[in-house]
Amino acid sequence: MNENDVELVRKINDLKNTREAVILVHNYQLGEIQDIADFVGDSLELSQQAAQIDAKVIVFCGVHFMAETASILSPDKTVLLPDLNAGCPMADMVTAKQLRQRKKELPDAAVVAYVNTTAEVKAESDICCTSANAISVVESLSCEKILFVPDQYLGHYISTRVNKEFFLWPGFCATHTRILPQRVFELKEHYPAAKVVVHPECRPEVIALADEVLSTGGMCRYARLEDVNQMVVGTELGIIYRLRKENPGKIFIPVSEQAICPNMKLITLEKVLRSLEEMAPEVKVAEDIRLRAKIAVDKMLEVA
Ligand code: 13P
Ligand code: SF4
């Protein structure tokens, strides 16, 4: 860390105490942001933290839907997103209006919304899920027909594991579609002893080559297992920092150096400090939408 960063971190920590703030950080964030976290995790773990944590302010280092979910669960806390441009393009692939239209065409399907959605879409959904609990969430429903939004690949993966009829939305994560089966195949040849672990947002052809299909939090737990010494990792590149930091001596090979989510990388130490100084930008959900969206998020947390 250079002198400038050391000074930024010192100021962040001072101001964090003054503001009674906690810093929640997603596993894809830059290493220097992971290092200032009170908690680093996946979408499910971060929403659980947001629901239970005792603080006046949450500085959310992740993307917009994650900060929104924190605000849905903890409306009395000030939720700061250090850069409002940090969105999730996949979350924007379904709007509430489009979903209402599709629901009319499928009146007897349960709507399962990946947590990578806007609050308005969550408000139109029966239940949310993350990559960590998607299978349990869908299994918990009595309905046999599932309208899953917006990630077609996560939806497809669940449909191979749960015996229900699925209607998939054509959304996808551009970062995860950069992870290609040919490269996984080459790495398997090159590292025959390595476990291949991929995120369920990957293409089905990639998932077919994996030993494990896990959320980012699941990957971090899996990496700690005694018999895992080499891991080929099929997800966004930022997780490699945490995996290496927590598991010195083990080998982590990213499938693609190009699998970088540009939105996740918008959060910097400078922006974290500025957000604490200015207590902005704040993410807040209109109360009527929040209350409806919370029903879907709470149902998910009951299953998780
Ligand atoms: P996780 O919930 O597994 O961390 O995934 C979040 C995400 O945005 C993946 O692209
Ligand atoms: Fe969204 Fe993909 Fe970035 Fe995750 S990696 S936040 S799904 S764009």
PDB file of C-alpha atoms and ligand atoms in Angstrom:
ATOM      1  CA  MET A   1       0.000   0.000   0.000  1.00  0.00           C
ATOM      2  CA  ASN A   2       1.410   3.435  -0.878  1.00  0.00           C
ATOM      3  CA  GLU A   3       1.548   6.380   1.569  1.00  0.00           C
ATOM      4  CA  ASN A   4      -1.519   7.984   0.061  1.00  0.00           C
ATOM      5  CA  ASP A   5      -3.596   4.826   0.612  1.00  0.00           C
ATOM      6  CA  VAL A   6      -2.337   4.474   4.201  1.00  0.00           C
ATOM      7  CA  GLU A   7      -3.529   8.019   4.886  1.00  0.00           C
ATOM      8  CA  LEU A   8      -6.886   7.358   3.186  1.00  0.00           C
ATOM      9  CA  VAL A   9      -7.427   4.207   5.263  1.00  0.00           C
ATOM     10  CA  ARG A  10      -6.590   6.096   8.462  1.00  0.00           C
ATOM     11  CA  LYS A  11      -9.117   8.816   7.640  1.00  0.00           C
ATOM     12  CA  ILE A  12     -11.768   6.236   6.690  1.00  0.00           C
ATOM     13  CA  ASN A  13     -11.336   4.402   9.989  1.00  0.00           C
ATOM     14  CA  ASP A  14     -11.526   7.623  12.026  1.00  0.00           C
ATOM     15  CA  LEU A  15     -14.633   8.828  10.266  1.00  0.00           C
ATOM     16  CA  LYS A  16     -16.222   5.374  10.363  1.00  0.00           C
ATOM     17  CA  ASN A  17     -16.068   5.500  14.161  1.00  0.00           C
ATOM     18  CA  THR A  18     -17.436   9.047  14.330  1.00  0.00           C
ATOM     19  CA  ARG A  19     -20.348   8.144  12.050  1.00  0.00           C
ATOM     20  CA  GLU A  20     -20.982   4.775  13.772  1.00  0.00           C
ATOM     21  CA  ALA A  21     -20.682   3.166  10.361  1.00  0.00           C
ATOM     22  CA  VAL A  22     -19.887  -0.349   9.163  1.00  0.00           C
ATOM     23  CA  ILE A  23     -18.305  -1.174   5.834  1.00  0.00           C
ATOM     24  CA  LEU A  24     -19.856  -4.126   4.002  1.00  0.00           C
ATOM     25  CA  VAL A  25     -17.842  -5.369   1.037  1.00  0.00           C
ATOM     26  CA  HIS A  26     -18.657  -7.816  -1.750  1.00  0.00           C
ATOM     27  CA  ASN A  27     -16.149 -10.529  -2.680  1.00  0.00           C
ATOM     28  CA  TYR A  28     -15.524  -8.929  -6.117  1.00  0.00           C
ATOM     29  CA  GLN A  29     -14.301  -5.603  -4.737  1.00  0.00           C
ATOM     30  CA  LEU A  30     -10.732  -4.370  -5.194  1.00  0.00           C
ATOM     31  CA  GLY A  31      -8.240  -5.787  -2.670  1.00  0.00           C
ATOM     32  CA  GLU A  32      -7.742  -2.471  -0.895  1.00  0.00           C
ATOM     33  CA  ILE A  33     -11.505  -2.201  -0.360  1.00  0.00           C
ATOM     34  CA  GLN A  34     -11.728  -5.783   0.953  1.00  0.00           C
ATOM     35  CA  ASP A  35      -8.981  -4.855   3.418  1.00  0.00           C
ATOM     36  CA  ILE A  36     -11.009  -2.038   5.042  1.00  0.00           C
ATOM     37  CA  ALA A  37     -14.155  -4.156   5.426  1.00  0.00           C
ATOM     38  CA  ASP A  38     -15.948  -4.975   8.638  1.00  0.00           C
ATOM     39  CA  PHE A  39     -17.430  -7.855   6.687  1.00  0.00           C
ATOM     40  CA  VAL A  40     -16.640  -9.335   3.234  1.00  0.00           C
ATOM     41  CA  GLY A  41     -19.127 -11.726   1.682  1.00  0.00           C
ATOM     42  CA  ASP A  42     -21.523 -12.816  -1.037  1.00  0.00           C
ATOM     43  CA  SER A  43     -24.944 -11.298  -1.707  1.00  0.00           C
ATOM     44  CA  LEU A  44     -26.716 -13.526   0.809  1.00  0.00           C
ATOM     45  CA  GLU A  45     -24.192 -13.027   3.596  1.00  0.00           C
ATOM     46  CA  LEU A  46     -24.191  -9.262   3.017  1.00  0.00           C
ATOM     47  CA  SER A  47     -27.987  -9.033   3.168  1.00  0.00           C
ATOM     48  CA  GLN A  48     -27.970 -11.105   6.371  1.00  0.00           C
ATOM     49  CA  GLN A  49     -25.394  -8.716   7.816  1.00  0.00           C
ATOM     50  CA  ALA A  50     -27.414  -5.677   6.711  1.00  0.00           C
ATOM     51  CA  ALA A  51     -30.503  -7.081   8.441  1.00  0.00           C
ATOM     52  CA  GLN A  52     -28.822  -7.725  11.796  1.00  0.00           C
ATOM     53  CA  ILE A  53     -25.870  -5.362  12.100  1.00  0.00           C
ATOM     54  CA  ASP A  54     -25.922  -2.707  14.816  1.00  0.00           C
ATOM     55  CA  ALA A  55     -24.828   0.560  13.151  1.00  0.00           C
ATOM     56  CA  LYS A  56     -26.267   3.889  12.111  1.00  0.00           C
ATOM     57  CA  VAL A  57     -24.622   3.874   8.699  1.00  0.00           C
ATOM     58  CA  ILE A  58     -23.780   1.127   6.210  1.00  0.00           C
ATOM     59  CA  VAL A  59     -21.157   1.931   3.590  1.00  0.00           C
ATOM     60  CA  PHE A  60     -21.951  -0.620   0.906  1.00  0.00           C
ATOM     61  CA  CYS A  61     -19.008  -1.477  -1.313  1.00  0.00           C
ATOM     62  CA  GLY A  62     -20.717  -3.443  -4.034  1.00  0.00           C
ATOM     63  CA  VAL A  63     -23.332  -2.643  -6.665  1.00  0.00           C
ATOM     64  CA  HIS A  64     -26.642  -0.796  -6.498  1.00  0.00           C
ATOM     65  CA  PHE A  65     -29.036  -3.729  -5.984  1.00  0.00           C
ATOM     66  CA  MET A  66     -26.986  -4.852  -2.984  1.00  0.00           C
ATOM     67  CA  ALA A  67     -27.194  -1.430  -1.330  1.00  0.00           C
ATOM     68  CA  GLU A  68     -30.903  -1.335  -2.143  1.00  0.00           C
ATOM     69  CA  THR A  69     -31.424  -4.724  -0.496  1.00  0.00           C
ATOM     70  CA  ALA A  70     -29.644  -3.422   2.603  1.00  0.00           C
ATOM     71  CA  SER A  71     -31.954  -0.414   2.632  1.00  0.00           C
ATOM     72  CA  ILE A  72     -35.039  -2.623   2.148  1.00  0.00           C
ATOM     73  CA  LEU A  73     -34.024  -4.622   5.221  1.00  0.00           C
ATOM     74  CA  SER A  74     -32.751  -1.735   7.357  1.00  0.00           C
ATOM     75  CA  PRO A  75     -34.708   1.407   6.453  1.00  0.00           C
ATOM     76  CA  ASP A  76     -33.613   3.186   9.627  1.00  0.00           C
ATOM     77  CA  LYS A  77     -29.944   2.992   8.671  1.00  0.00           C
ATOM     78  CA  THR A  78     -28.309   5.333   6.196  1.00  0.00           C
ATOM     79  CA  VAL A  79     -27.050   3.172   3.330  1.00  0.00           C
ATOM     80  CA  LEU A  80     -24.250   4.772   1.324  1.00  0.00           C
ATOM     81  CA  LEU A  81     -23.065   3.516  -2.073  1.00  0.00           C
ATOM     82  CA  PRO A  82     -19.769   5.341  -2.740  1.00  0.00           C
ATOM     83  CA  ASP A  83     -20.470   5.510  -6.493  1.00  0.00           C
ATOM     84  CA  LEU A  84     -24.076   5.538  -7.704  1.00  0.00           C
ATOM     85  CA  ASN A  85     -22.921   4.456 -11.169  1.00  0.00           C
ATOM     86  CA  ALA A  86     -22.027   1.048  -9.762  1.00  0.00           C
ATOM     87  CA  GLY A  87     -25.015  -0.802 -11.164  1.00  0.00           C
ATOM     88  CA  CYS A  88     -25.540  -4.384 -12.280  1.00  0.00           C
ATOM     89  CA  PRO A  89     -26.373  -4.495 -16.008  1.00  0.00           C
ATOM     90  CA  MET A  90     -28.075  -7.859 -15.552  1.00  0.00           C
ATOM     91  CA  ALA A  91     -30.389  -6.426 -12.874  1.00  0.00           C
ATOM     92  CA  ASP A  92     -31.522  -3.844 -15.432  1.00  0.00           C
ATOM     93  CA  MET A  93     -32.479  -6.542 -17.950  1.00  0.00           C
ATOM     94  CA  VAL A  94     -35.922  -6.868 -16.370  1.00  0.00           C
ATOM     95  CA  THR A  95     -38.199  -3.974 -15.443  1.00  0.00           C
ATOM     96  CA  ALA A  96     -41.267  -4.081 -13.200  1.00  0.00           C
ATOM     97  CA  LYS A  97     -43.464  -3.215 -16.187  1.00  0.00           C
ATOM     98  CA  GLN A  98     -42.077  -6.088 -18.277  1.00  0.00           C
ATOM     99  CA  LEU A  99     -42.475  -8.465 -15.354  1.00  0.00           C
ATOM    100  CA  ARG A 100     -46.107  -7.426 -14.753  1.00  0.00           C
ATOM    101  CA  GLN A 101     -46.818  -8.187 -18.432  1.00  0.00           C
ATOM    102  CA  ARG A 102     -45.189 -11.627 -18.251  1.00  0.00           C
ATOM    103  CA  LYS A 103     -47.061 -12.442 -15.027  1.00  0.00           C
ATOM    104  CA  LYS A 104     -50.326 -11.890 -16.900  1.00  0.00           C
ATOM    105  CA  GLU A 105     -49.217 -14.505 -19.437  1.00  0.00           C
ATOM    106  CA  LEU A 106     -48.232 -16.950 -16.667  1.00  0.00           C
ATOM    107  CA  PRO A 107     -50.810 -16.368 -13.903  1.00  0.00           C
ATOM    108  CA  ASP A 108     -50.187 -19.687 -12.157  1.00  0.00           C
ATOM    109  CA  ALA A 109     -46.372 -19.451 -11.969  1.00  0.00           C
ATOM    110  CA  ALA A 110     -44.501 -18.356  -8.830  1.00  0.00           C
ATOM    111  CA  VAL A 111     -42.125 -15.473  -9.526  1.00  0.00           C
ATOM    112  CA  VAL A 112     -38.615 -16.053  -8.205  1.00  0.00           C
ATOM    113  CA  ALA A 113     -36.377 -12.999  -8.494  1.00  0.00           C
ATOM    114  CA  TYR A 114     -32.634 -13.309  -8.295  1.00  0.00           C
ATOM    115  CA  VAL A 115     -31.480 -10.726  -5.750  1.00  0.00           C
ATOM    116  CA  ASN A 116     -29.718  -9.062  -8.725  1.00  0.00           C
ATOM    117  CA  THR A 117     -32.909  -7.093  -9.488  1.00  0.00           C
ATOM    118  CA  THR A 118     -34.257  -3.634  -8.717  1.00  0.00           C
ATOM    119  CA  ALA A 119     -36.474  -3.072  -5.681  1.00  0.00           C
ATOM    120  CA  GLU A 120     -39.418  -2.499  -8.074  1.00  0.00           C
ATOM    121  CA  VAL A 121     -38.921  -5.972  -9.565  1.00  0.00           C
ATOM    122  CA  LYS A 122     -38.586  -7.538  -6.114  1.00  0.00           C
ATOM    123  CA  ALA A 123     -41.881  -5.850  -5.210  1.00  0.00           C
ATOM    124  CA  GLU A 124     -43.534  -7.760  -8.097  1.00  0.00           C
ATOM    125  CA  SER A 125     -42.022 -11.106  -7.049  1.00  0.00           C
ATOM    126  CA  ASP A 126     -43.112 -13.886  -4.697  1.00  0.00           C
ATOM    127  CA  ILE A 127     -39.657 -14.621  -3.336  1.00  0.00           C
ATOM    128  CA  CYS A 128     -36.023 -13.662  -3.898  1.00  0.00           C
ATOM    129  CA  CYS A 129     -32.991 -15.891  -4.062  1.00  0.00           C
ATOM    130  CA  THR A 130     -29.235 -15.557  -4.348  1.00  0.00           C
ATOM    131  CA  SER A 131     -26.769 -17.923  -5.961  1.00  0.00           C
ATOM    132  CA  ALA A 132     -26.183 -19.417  -2.490  1.00  0.00           C
ATOM    133  CA  ASN A 133     -29.769 -20.460  -1.755  1.00  0.00           C
ATOM    134  CA  ALA A 134     -31.491 -20.609  -5.161  1.00  0.00           C
ATOM    135  CA  ILE A 135     -32.122 -24.360  -5.098  1.00  0.00           C
ATOM    136  CA  SER A 136     -33.524 -24.361  -1.531  1.00  0.00           C
ATOM    137  CA  VAL A 137     -35.683 -21.326  -2.317  1.00  0.00           C
ATOM    138  CA  VAL A 138     -37.260 -22.971  -5.371  1.00  0.00           C
ATOM    139  CA  GLU A 139     -37.667 -26.279  -3.502  1.00  0.00           C
ATOM    140  CA  SER A 140     -39.468 -24.439  -0.698  1.00  0.00           C
ATOM    141  CA  LEU A 141     -42.275 -23.373  -3.046  1.00  0.00           C
ATOM    142  CA  SER A 142     -45.388 -25.504  -3.447  1.00  0.00           C
ATOM    143  CA  CYS A 143     -45.974 -24.122  -6.940  1.00  0.00           C
ATOM    144  CA  GLU A 144     -44.862 -26.374  -9.812  1.00  0.00           C
ATOM    145  CA  LYS A 145     -44.343 -23.551 -12.309  1.00  0.00           C
ATOM    146  CA  ILE A 146     -41.516 -21.049 -11.791  1.00  0.00           C
ATOM    147  CA  LEU A 147     -41.026 -17.768 -13.599  1.00  0.00           C
ATOM    148  CA  PHE A 148     -37.367 -16.987 -12.910  1.00  0.00           C
ATOM    149  CA  VAL A 149     -35.884 -13.513 -13.511  1.00  0.00           C
ATOM    150  CA  PRO A 150     -33.533 -12.243 -14.826  1.00  0.00           C
ATOM    151  CA  ASP A 151     -30.574 -14.638 -15.148  1.00  0.00           C
ATOM    152  CA  GLN A 152     -31.298 -17.344 -17.708  1.00  0.00           C
ATOM    153  CA  TYR A 153     -28.143 -19.266 -16.724  1.00  0.00           C
ATOM    154  CA  LEU A 154     -28.791 -19.388 -12.984  1.00  0.00           C
ATOM    155  CA  GLY A 155     -32.411 -20.244 -13.829  1.00  0.00           C
ATOM    156  CA  HIS A 156     -31.302 -23.009 -16.174  1.00  0.00           C
ATOM    157  CA  TYR A 157     -28.916 -24.396 -13.556  1.00  0.00           C
ATOM    158  CA  ILE A 158     -31.685 -24.586 -10.932  1.00  0.00           C
ATOM    159  CA  SER A 159     -33.990 -26.227 -13.475  1.00  0.00           C
ATOM    160  CA  THR A 160     -31.465 -29.075 -13.823  1.00  0.00           C
ATOM    161  CA  ARG A 161     -31.558 -29.628 -10.042  1.00  0.00           C
ATOM    162  CA  VAL A 162     -35.230 -29.134  -9.158  1.00  0.00           C
ATOM    163  CA  ASN A 163     -38.104 -30.983 -10.777  1.00  0.00           C
ATOM    164  CA  LYS A 164     -40.395 -28.077 -11.684  1.00  0.00           C
ATOM    165  CA  GLU A 165     -41.395 -26.330 -14.895  1.00  0.00           C
ATOM    166  CA  PHE A 166     -39.267 -23.229 -15.512  1.00  0.00           C
ATOM    167  CA  PHE A 167     -39.960 -20.115 -17.545  1.00  0.00           C
ATOM    168  CA  LEU A 168     -36.657 -18.282 -17.957  1.00  0.00           C
ATOM    169  CA  TRP A 169     -36.051 -14.607 -18.596  1.00  0.00           C
ATOM    170  CA  PRO A 170     -33.378 -13.924 -21.261  1.00  0.00           C
ATOM    171  CA  GLY A 171     -31.035 -11.986 -18.906  1.00  0.00           C
ATOM    172  CA  PHE A 172     -27.363 -12.783 -18.390  1.00  0.00           C
ATOM    173  CA  CYS A 173     -24.197 -11.430 -16.780  1.00  0.00           C
ATOM    174  CA  ALA A 174     -21.791 -10.179 -19.447  1.00  0.00           C
ATOM    175  CA  THR A 175     -18.849 -10.701 -17.075  1.00  0.00           C
ATOM    176  CA  HIS A 176     -19.638 -14.373 -16.491  1.00  0.00           C
ATOM    177  CA  THR A 177     -20.350 -15.093 -20.155  1.00  0.00           C
ATOM    178  CA  ARG A 178     -16.673 -14.236 -20.805  1.00  0.00           C
ATOM    179  CA  ILE A 179     -15.807 -17.485 -19.025  1.00  0.00           C
ATOM    180  CA  LEU A 180     -15.581 -20.035 -21.817  1.00  0.00           C
ATOM    181  CA  PRO A 181     -15.714 -23.859 -21.740  1.00  0.00           C
ATOM    182  CA  GLN A 182     -12.663 -24.260 -23.990  1.00  0.00           C
ATOM    183  CA  ARG A 183     -10.480 -22.461 -21.436  1.00  0.00           C
ATOM    184  CA  VAL A 184     -11.857 -24.541 -18.552  1.00  0.00           C
ATOM    185  CA  PHE A 185     -11.046 -27.625 -20.575  1.00  0.00           C
ATOM    186  CA  GLU A 186      -7.444 -26.461 -21.181  1.00  0.00           C
ATOM    187  CA  LEU A 187      -6.940 -25.639 -17.489  1.00  0.00           C
ATOM    188  CA  LYS A 188      -8.284 -29.042 -16.459  1.00  0.00           C
ATOM    189  CA  GLU A 189      -5.656 -30.649 -18.695  1.00  0.00           C
ATOM    190  CA  HIS A 190      -2.932 -28.399 -17.324  1.00  0.00           C
ATOM    191  CA  TYR A 191      -3.894 -28.760 -13.635  1.00  0.00           C
ATOM    192  CA  PRO A 192      -5.345 -32.294 -13.386  1.00  0.00           C
ATOM    193  CA  ALA A 193      -5.333 -32.190  -9.564  1.00  0.00           C
ATOM    194  CA  ALA A 194      -7.259 -28.908  -9.381  1.00  0.00           C
ATOM    195  CA  LYS A 195     -10.929 -28.658  -8.423  1.00  0.00           C
ATOM    196  CA  VAL A 196     -12.980 -26.696 -10.943  1.00  0.00           C
ATOM    197  CA  VAL A 197     -15.362 -24.369  -9.120  1.00  0.00           C
ATOM    198  CA  VAL A 198     -17.697 -22.059 -11.041  1.00  0.00           C
ATOM    199  CA  HIS A 199     -20.465 -19.570 -10.335  1.00  0.00           C
ATOM    200  CA  PRO A 200     -24.005 -20.503 -11.465  1.00  0.00           C
ATOM    201  CA  GLU A 201     -24.125 -17.332 -13.610  1.00  0.00           C
ATOM    202  CA  CYS A 202     -21.753 -19.135 -16.006  1.00  0.00           C
ATOM    203  CA  ARG A 203     -22.921 -20.699 -19.256  1.00  0.00           C
ATOM    204  CA  PRO A 204     -24.330 -24.260 -18.984  1.00  0.00           C
ATOM    205  CA  GLU A 205     -21.369 -25.601 -21.032  1.00  0.00           C
ATOM    206  CA  VAL A 206     -19.027 -24.222 -18.345  1.00  0.00           C
ATOM    207  CA  ILE A 207     -21.170 -25.538 -15.487  1.00  0.00           C
ATOM    208  CA  ALA A 208     -21.085 -28.988 -17.114  1.00  0.00           C
ATOM    209  CA  LEU A 209     -17.285 -29.067 -16.663  1.00  0.00           C
ATOM    210  CA  ALA A 210     -17.283 -28.036 -12.985  1.00  0.00           C
ATOM    211  CA  ASP A 211     -16.706 -30.097  -9.851  1.00  0.00           C
ATOM    212  CA  GLU A 212     -18.686 -27.573  -7.800  1.00  0.00           C
ATOM    213  CA  VAL A 213     -21.174 -24.801  -8.656  1.00  0.00           C
ATOM    214  CA  LEU A 214     -21.099 -22.269  -5.819  1.00  0.00           C
ATOM    215  CA  SER A 215     -21.844 -18.703  -4.797  1.00  0.00           C
ATOM    216  CA  THR A 216     -18.791 -16.556  -4.112  1.00  0.00           C
ATOM    217  CA  GLY A 217     -19.208 -17.181  -0.369  1.00  0.00           C
ATOM    218  CA  GLY A 218     -19.493 -20.908  -1.058  1.00  0.00           C
ATOM    219  CA  MET A 219     -16.240 -20.746  -3.030  1.00  0.00           C
ATOM    220  CA  CYS A 220     -14.451 -19.126  -0.080  1.00  0.00           C
ATOM    221  CA  ARG A 221     -15.653 -21.868   2.284  1.00  0.00           C
ATOM    222  CA  TYR A 222     -14.797 -24.625  -0.206  1.00  0.00           C
ATOM    223  CA  ALA A 223     -11.248 -23.273  -0.652  1.00  0.00           C
ATOM    224  CA  ARG A 224     -10.594 -23.804   3.070  1.00  0.00           C
ATOM    225  CA  LEU A 225     -11.193 -27.564   2.864  1.00  0.00           C
ATOM    226  CA  GLU A 226      -8.126 -29.590   3.693  1.00  0.00           C
ATOM    227  CA  ASP A 227      -8.144 -31.655   0.496  1.00  0.00           C
ATOM    228  CA  VAL A 228      -8.481 -28.610  -1.791  1.00  0.00           C
ATOM    229  CA  ASN A 229      -5.009 -27.389  -2.761  1.00  0.00           C
ATOM    230  CA  GLN A 230      -5.532 -26.119  -6.299  1.00  0.00           C
ATOM    231  CA  MET A 231      -8.689 -24.481  -7.560  1.00  0.00           C
ATOM    232  CA  VAL A 232      -9.652 -23.372 -11.083  1.00  0.00           C
ATOM    233  CA  VAL A 233     -12.026 -20.491 -10.419  1.00  0.00           C
ATOM    234  CA  GLY A 234     -14.845 -19.573 -12.813  1.00  0.00           C
ATOM    235  CA  THR A 235     -16.161 -16.240 -11.615  1.00  0.00           C
ATOM    236  CA  GLU A 236     -15.282 -12.552 -11.438  1.00  0.00           C
ATOM    237  CA  LEU A 237     -11.568 -11.966 -10.964  1.00  0.00           C
ATOM    238  CA  GLY A 238     -11.828  -9.967  -7.705  1.00  0.00           C
ATOM    239  CA  ILE A 239     -12.486 -13.081  -5.627  1.00  0.00           C
ATOM    240  CA  ILE A 240      -8.955 -14.342  -6.314  1.00  0.00           C
ATOM    241  CA  TYR A 241      -7.597 -11.690  -3.910  1.00  0.00           C
ATOM    242  CA  ARG A 242      -9.636 -13.029  -0.990  1.00  0.00           C
ATOM    243  CA  LEU A 243      -8.978 -16.679  -1.863  1.00  0.00           C
ATOM    244  CA  ARG A 244      -5.194 -16.108  -1.916  1.00  0.00           C
ATOM    245  CA  LYS A 245      -5.222 -13.960   1.218  1.00  0.00           C
ATOM    246  CA  GLU A 246      -7.161 -16.534   3.236  1.00  0.00           C
ATOM    247  CA  ASN A 247      -5.360 -19.589   1.883  1.00  0.00           C
ATOM    248  CA  PRO A 248      -1.617 -18.936   1.658  1.00  0.00           C
ATOM    249  CA  GLY A 249       0.176 -21.767  -0.068  1.00  0.00           C
ATOM    250  CA  LYS A 250      -2.844 -22.892  -2.085  1.00  0.00           C
ATOM    251  CA  ILE A 251      -3.073 -22.257  -5.824  1.00  0.00           C
ATOM    252  CA  PHE A 252      -5.995 -20.383  -7.405  1.00  0.00           C
ATOM    253  CA  ILE A 253      -6.220 -20.139 -11.175  1.00  0.00           C
ATOM    254  CA  PRO A 254      -8.845 -17.801 -12.676  1.00  0.00           C
ATOM    255  CA  VAL A 255     -10.483 -19.243 -15.798  1.00  0.00           C
ATOM    256  CA  SER A 256     -10.508 -15.789 -17.371  1.00  0.00           C
ATOM    257  CA  GLU A 257      -8.445 -12.698 -16.570  1.00  0.00           C
ATOM    258  CA  GLN A 258     -11.081 -10.819 -18.597  1.00  0.00           C
ATOM    259  CA  ALA A 259     -13.946 -11.714 -16.249  1.00  0.00           C
ATOM    260  CA  ILE A 260     -13.950  -8.308 -14.585  1.00  0.00           C
ATOM    261  CA  CYS A 261     -17.134  -6.563 -13.531  1.00  0.00           C
ATOM    262  CA  PRO A 262     -16.413  -2.887 -14.302  1.00  0.00           C
ATOM    263  CA  ASN A 263     -19.184  -1.751 -11.960  1.00  0.00           C
ATOM    264  CA  MET A 264     -17.688  -3.526  -8.967  1.00  0.00           C
ATOM    265  CA  LYS A 265     -14.368  -1.760  -9.624  1.00  0.00           C
ATOM    266  CA  LEU A 266     -15.905   1.718  -9.457  1.00  0.00           C
ATOM    267  CA  ILE A 267     -15.598   1.740  -5.671  1.00  0.00           C
ATOM    268  CA  THR A 268     -12.257   3.218  -4.556  1.00  0.00           C
ATOM    269  CA  LEU A 269     -10.763   4.292  -1.222  1.00  0.00           C
ATOM    270  CA  GLU A 270     -11.188   7.954  -2.239  1.00  0.00           C
ATOM    271  CA  LYS A 271     -14.895   7.435  -2.918  1.00  0.00           C
ATOM    272  CA  VAL A 272     -15.424   5.534   0.343  1.00  0.00           C
ATOM    273  CA  LEU A 273     -13.859   8.414   2.264  1.00  0.00           C
ATOM    274  CA  ARG A 274     -15.887  11.015   0.377  1.00  0.00           C
ATOM    275  CA  SER A 275     -19.132   9.125   1.011  1.00  0.00           C
ATOM    276  CA  LEU A 276     -18.412   9.133   4.757  1.00  0.00           C
ATOM    277  CA  GLU A 277     -17.499  12.833   4.699  1.00  0.00           C
ATOM    278  CA  GLU A 278     -20.581  13.882   2.729  1.00  0.00           C
ATOM    279  CA  MET A 279     -22.926  11.115   3.960  1.00  0.00           C
ATOM    280  CA  ALA A 280     -23.812  10.627   0.282  1.00  0.00           C
ATOM    281  CA  PRO A 281     -24.687   9.157  -2.161  1.00  0.00           C
ATOM    282  CA  GLU A 282     -27.462   7.503  -0.188  1.00  0.00           C
ATOM    283  CA  VAL A 283     -29.560   4.606  -1.493  1.00  0.00           C
ATOM    284  CA  LYS A 284     -33.127   4.647  -0.258  1.00  0.00           C
ATOM    285  CA  VAL A 285     -36.219   2.829  -1.522  1.00  0.00           C
ATOM    286  CA  ALA A 286     -39.658   4.467  -1.621  1.00  0.00           C
ATOM    287  CA  GLU A 287     -41.685   3.103   1.302  1.00  0.00           C
ATOM    288  CA  ASP A 288     -44.557   1.560  -0.716  1.00  0.00           C
ATOM    289  CA  ILE A 289     -42.078  -0.378  -2.892  1.00  0.00           C
ATOM    290  CA  ARG A 290     -39.831  -1.219   0.051  1.00  0.00           C
ATOM    291  CA  LEU A 291     -42.655  -2.858   1.992  1.00  0.00           C
ATOM    292  CA  ARG A 292     -43.635  -5.061  -0.964  1.00  0.00           C
ATOM    293  CA  ALA A 293     -40.036  -5.892  -1.867  1.00  0.00           C
ATOM    294  CA  LYS A 294     -39.290  -6.760   1.768  1.00  0.00           C
ATOM    295  CA  ILE A 295     -41.883  -9.532   1.718  1.00  0.00           C
ATOM    296  CA  ALA A 296     -39.930 -11.301  -1.062  1.00  0.00           C
ATOM    297  CA  VAL A 297     -36.551 -10.695   0.616  1.00  0.00           C
ATOM    298  CA  ASP A 298     -37.798 -11.807   4.062  1.00  0.00           C
ATOM    299  CA  LYS A 299     -39.241 -15.014   2.581  1.00  0.00           C
ATOM    300  CA  MET A 300     -35.823 -15.745   1.117  1.00  0.00           C
ATOM    301  CA  LEU A 301     -34.072 -15.112   4.440  1.00  0.00           C
ATOM    302  CA  GLU A 302     -36.479 -17.517   6.166  1.00  0.00           C
ATOM    303  CA  VAL A 303     -35.326 -20.277   3.786  1.00  0.00           C
ATOM    304  CA  ALA A 304     -31.610 -19.365   3.834  1.00  0.00           C
TER     305      ALA A 304
HETATM  306  P1  13P B   1     -22.726 -13.918  -5.122  1.00  0.00           P
HETATM  307  O1  13P B   1     -24.009 -13.725  -4.399  1.00  0.00           O
HETATM  308  O2  13P B   1     -22.385 -15.353  -5.365  1.00  0.00           O
HETATM  309  O3  13P B   1     -21.616 -13.190  -4.449  1.00  0.00           O
HETATM  310  O4  13P B   1     -22.863 -13.304  -6.585  1.00  0.00           O
HETATM  311  C1  13P B   1     -23.194 -11.972  -6.796  1.00  0.00           C
HETATM  312  C2  13P B   1     -22.990 -11.563  -8.170  1.00  0.00           C
HETATM  313  O5  13P B   1     -23.285 -10.467  -8.562  1.00  0.00           O
HETATM  314  C3  13P B   1     -22.387 -12.512  -9.067  1.00  0.00           C
HETATM  315  O6  13P B   1     -22.090 -11.892 -10.251  1.00  0.00           O
HETATM  316 FE1  SF4 B   2     -23.981  -7.928 -12.055  1.00  0.00          FE
HETATM  317 FE2  SF4 B   2     -22.387  -9.653 -13.329  1.00  0.00          FE
HETATM  318 FE3  SF4 B   2     -21.326  -7.581 -12.036  1.00  0.00          FE
HETATM  319 FE4  SF4 B   2     -22.425  -9.621 -10.680  1.00  0.00          FE
HETATM  320  S1  SF4 B   2     -20.595  -9.695 -11.980  1.00  0.00           S
HETATM  321  S2  SF4 B   2     -22.721  -7.446 -10.281  1.00  0.00           S
HETATM  322  S3  SF4 B   2     -24.137 -10.145 -12.033  1.00  0.00           S
HETATM  323  S4  SF4 B   2     -22.701  -7.500 -13.837  1.00  0.00           S
END
